[in-house]
Short mmCIF file of C-alpha atoms in Angstrom, two decimals:
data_model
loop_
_atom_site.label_atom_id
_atom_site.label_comp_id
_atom_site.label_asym_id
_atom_site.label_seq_id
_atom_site.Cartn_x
_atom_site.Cartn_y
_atom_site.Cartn_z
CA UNK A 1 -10.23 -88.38 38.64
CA UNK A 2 -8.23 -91.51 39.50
CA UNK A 3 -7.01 -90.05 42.59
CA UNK A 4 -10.31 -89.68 44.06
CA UNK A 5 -10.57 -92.46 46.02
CA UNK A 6 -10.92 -93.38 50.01
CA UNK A 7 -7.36 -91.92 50.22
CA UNK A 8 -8.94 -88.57 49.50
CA UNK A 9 -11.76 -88.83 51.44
CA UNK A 10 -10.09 -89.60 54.84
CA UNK A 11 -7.89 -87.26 53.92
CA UNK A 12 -11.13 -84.91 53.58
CA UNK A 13 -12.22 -86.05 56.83
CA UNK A 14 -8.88 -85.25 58.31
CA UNK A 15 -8.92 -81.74 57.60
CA UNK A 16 -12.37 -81.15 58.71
CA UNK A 17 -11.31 -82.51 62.40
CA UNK A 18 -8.11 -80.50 61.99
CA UNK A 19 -9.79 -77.55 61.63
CA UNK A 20 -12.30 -77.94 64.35
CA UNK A 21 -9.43 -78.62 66.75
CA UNK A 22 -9.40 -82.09 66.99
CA UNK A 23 -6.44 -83.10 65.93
CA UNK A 24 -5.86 -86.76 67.46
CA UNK A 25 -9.31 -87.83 65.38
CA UNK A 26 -7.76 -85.76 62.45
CA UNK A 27 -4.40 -87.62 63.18
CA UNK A 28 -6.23 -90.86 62.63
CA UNK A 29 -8.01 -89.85 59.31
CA UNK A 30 -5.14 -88.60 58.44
CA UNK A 31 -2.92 -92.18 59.20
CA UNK A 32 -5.63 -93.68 56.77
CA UNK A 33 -5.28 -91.32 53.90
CA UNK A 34 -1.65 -92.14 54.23
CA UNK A 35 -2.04 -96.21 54.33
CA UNK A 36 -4.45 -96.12 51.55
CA UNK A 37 -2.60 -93.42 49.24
CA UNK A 38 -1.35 -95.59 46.35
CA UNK A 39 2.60 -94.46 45.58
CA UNK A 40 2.31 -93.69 42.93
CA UNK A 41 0.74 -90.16 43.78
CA UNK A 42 3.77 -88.99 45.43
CA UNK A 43 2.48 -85.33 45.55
CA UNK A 44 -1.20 -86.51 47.33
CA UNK A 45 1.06 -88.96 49.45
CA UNK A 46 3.56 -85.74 50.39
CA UNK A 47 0.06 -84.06 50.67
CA UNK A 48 -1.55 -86.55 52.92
CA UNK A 49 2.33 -86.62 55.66
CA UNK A 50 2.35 -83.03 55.92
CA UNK A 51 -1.52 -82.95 57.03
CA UNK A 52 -0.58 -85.98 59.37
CA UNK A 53 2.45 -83.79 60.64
CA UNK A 54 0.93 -80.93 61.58
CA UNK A 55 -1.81 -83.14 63.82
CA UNK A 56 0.27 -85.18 65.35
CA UNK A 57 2.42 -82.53 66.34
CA UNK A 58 -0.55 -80.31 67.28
CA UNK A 59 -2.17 -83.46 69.15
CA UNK A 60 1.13 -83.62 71.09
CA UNK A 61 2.21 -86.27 69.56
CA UNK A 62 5.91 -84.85 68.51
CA UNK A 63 8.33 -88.16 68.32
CA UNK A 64 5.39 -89.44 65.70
CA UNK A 65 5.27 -86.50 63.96
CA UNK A 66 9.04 -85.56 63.37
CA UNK A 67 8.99 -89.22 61.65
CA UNK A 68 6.18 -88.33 59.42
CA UNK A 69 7.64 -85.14 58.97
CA UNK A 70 11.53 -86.92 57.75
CA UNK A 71 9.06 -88.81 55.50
CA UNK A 72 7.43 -85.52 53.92
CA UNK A 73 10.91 -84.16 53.94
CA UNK A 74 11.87 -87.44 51.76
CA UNK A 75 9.05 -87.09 49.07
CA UNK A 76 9.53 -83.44 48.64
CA UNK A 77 13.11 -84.06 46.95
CA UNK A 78 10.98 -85.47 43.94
CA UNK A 79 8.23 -83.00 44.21
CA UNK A 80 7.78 -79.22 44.42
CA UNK A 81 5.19 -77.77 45.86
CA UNK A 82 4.73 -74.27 48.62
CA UNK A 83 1.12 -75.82 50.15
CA UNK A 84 3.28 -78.98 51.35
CA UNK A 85 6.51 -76.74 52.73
CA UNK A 86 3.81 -74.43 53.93
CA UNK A 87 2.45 -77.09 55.84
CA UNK A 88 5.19 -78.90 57.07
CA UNK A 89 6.82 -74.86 58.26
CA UNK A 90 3.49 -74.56 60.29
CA UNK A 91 4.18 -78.26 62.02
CA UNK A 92 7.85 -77.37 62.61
CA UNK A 93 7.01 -73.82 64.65
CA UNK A 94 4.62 -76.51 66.64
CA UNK A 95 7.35 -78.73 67.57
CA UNK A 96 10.05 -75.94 68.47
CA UNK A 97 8.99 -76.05 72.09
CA UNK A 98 9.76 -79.48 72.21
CA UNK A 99 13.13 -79.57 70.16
CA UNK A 100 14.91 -81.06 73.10
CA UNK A 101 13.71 -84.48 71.99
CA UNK A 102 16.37 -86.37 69.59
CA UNK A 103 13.96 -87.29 66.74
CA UNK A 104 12.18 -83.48 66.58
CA UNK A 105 16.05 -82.14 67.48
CA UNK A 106 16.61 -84.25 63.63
CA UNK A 107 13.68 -83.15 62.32
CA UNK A 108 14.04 -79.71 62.91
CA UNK A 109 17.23 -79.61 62.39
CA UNK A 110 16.59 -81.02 58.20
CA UNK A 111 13.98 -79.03 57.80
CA UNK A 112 15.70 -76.01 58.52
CA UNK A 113 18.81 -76.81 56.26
CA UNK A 114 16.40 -78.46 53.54
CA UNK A 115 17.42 -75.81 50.37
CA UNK A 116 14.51 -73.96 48.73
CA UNK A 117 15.11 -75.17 45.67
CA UNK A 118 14.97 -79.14 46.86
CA UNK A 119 13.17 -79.54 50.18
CA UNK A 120 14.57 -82.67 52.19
CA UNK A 121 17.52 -83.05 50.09
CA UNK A 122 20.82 -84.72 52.09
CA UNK A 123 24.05 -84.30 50.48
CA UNK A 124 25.66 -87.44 48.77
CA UNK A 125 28.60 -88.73 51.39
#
C-alpha cells in the first residue's frame, strides 16, 4: 500500500468534483495529485495527467490541458494501460472544437498518430 498516500487522496478528491461537474475544483485536486505523485509510480502519475486532462479541458481550460495531455502521451510510451488511453480519448473529443489552437492542434494531432501498441511514441529522427 505504498502508493496510498496524499497523492491518492487528492486524486480521490479530484474525481469526486469531476464527476459532480466541477471540473476547475477537480482540476485543482487533480494539479495536487500530480505535484505530490512520487515518479516513481509512473502508471498512478500517467493516472493522475489523464484525470487532470480531461478537467482542464472540460473546465475550458484547453492550452493547459493539451500540455498535460503531451505529458500523459510521454509516460504512456513506458506504460500500457486502456483506463489511461480511455481517458485521455474522452479529453481529446473535448478539445476537438477547439483544435484551431497550436498547442491542442499538437496535441491532437499525437494523439491521433500515437500507435496502439505504444501510445505517445515519436519516431527517432
Amino acid at each position: 500500500m505504498s502508493f496510498f498516500r496524499e497523492a491518492e487522496l487528492e486524486l480521490l478528491e479530484a474525481q469526486c468534483w469531476s464527476a459532480l461537474g466541477d471540473w476547475s475544483r477537480a482540476a485543482r485536486h487533480g494539479r495536487r495529485a500530480t505535484a505530490l505523485q512520487d515518479a516513481h509510480f509512473t502508471r498512478n502519475l500517467a493516472l493522475y495527467r489523464a484525470q487532470l486532462t480531461g478537467d482542464l479541458a472540460r473546465a475550458g481550460r484547453a492550452d493547459e490541458a493539451a500540455a498535460t495531455g503531451h505529458q500523459v502521451l510521454d509516460l504512456l510510451t513506458r506504460v500500457q494501460s486502456s483506463r489511461i488511453r480511455g481517458m485521455l480519448a474522452g479529453a481529446a473529443r473535448v478539445l476537438e472544437p477547439r483544435a484551431g489552437a497550436a498547442q491542442v492542434a499538437s496535441f491532437l494531432t499525437r494523439h491521433q498518430e500515437s500507435p496502439p501498441g505504444r501510445p505517445g511514441a515519436r519516431p527517432e529522427p
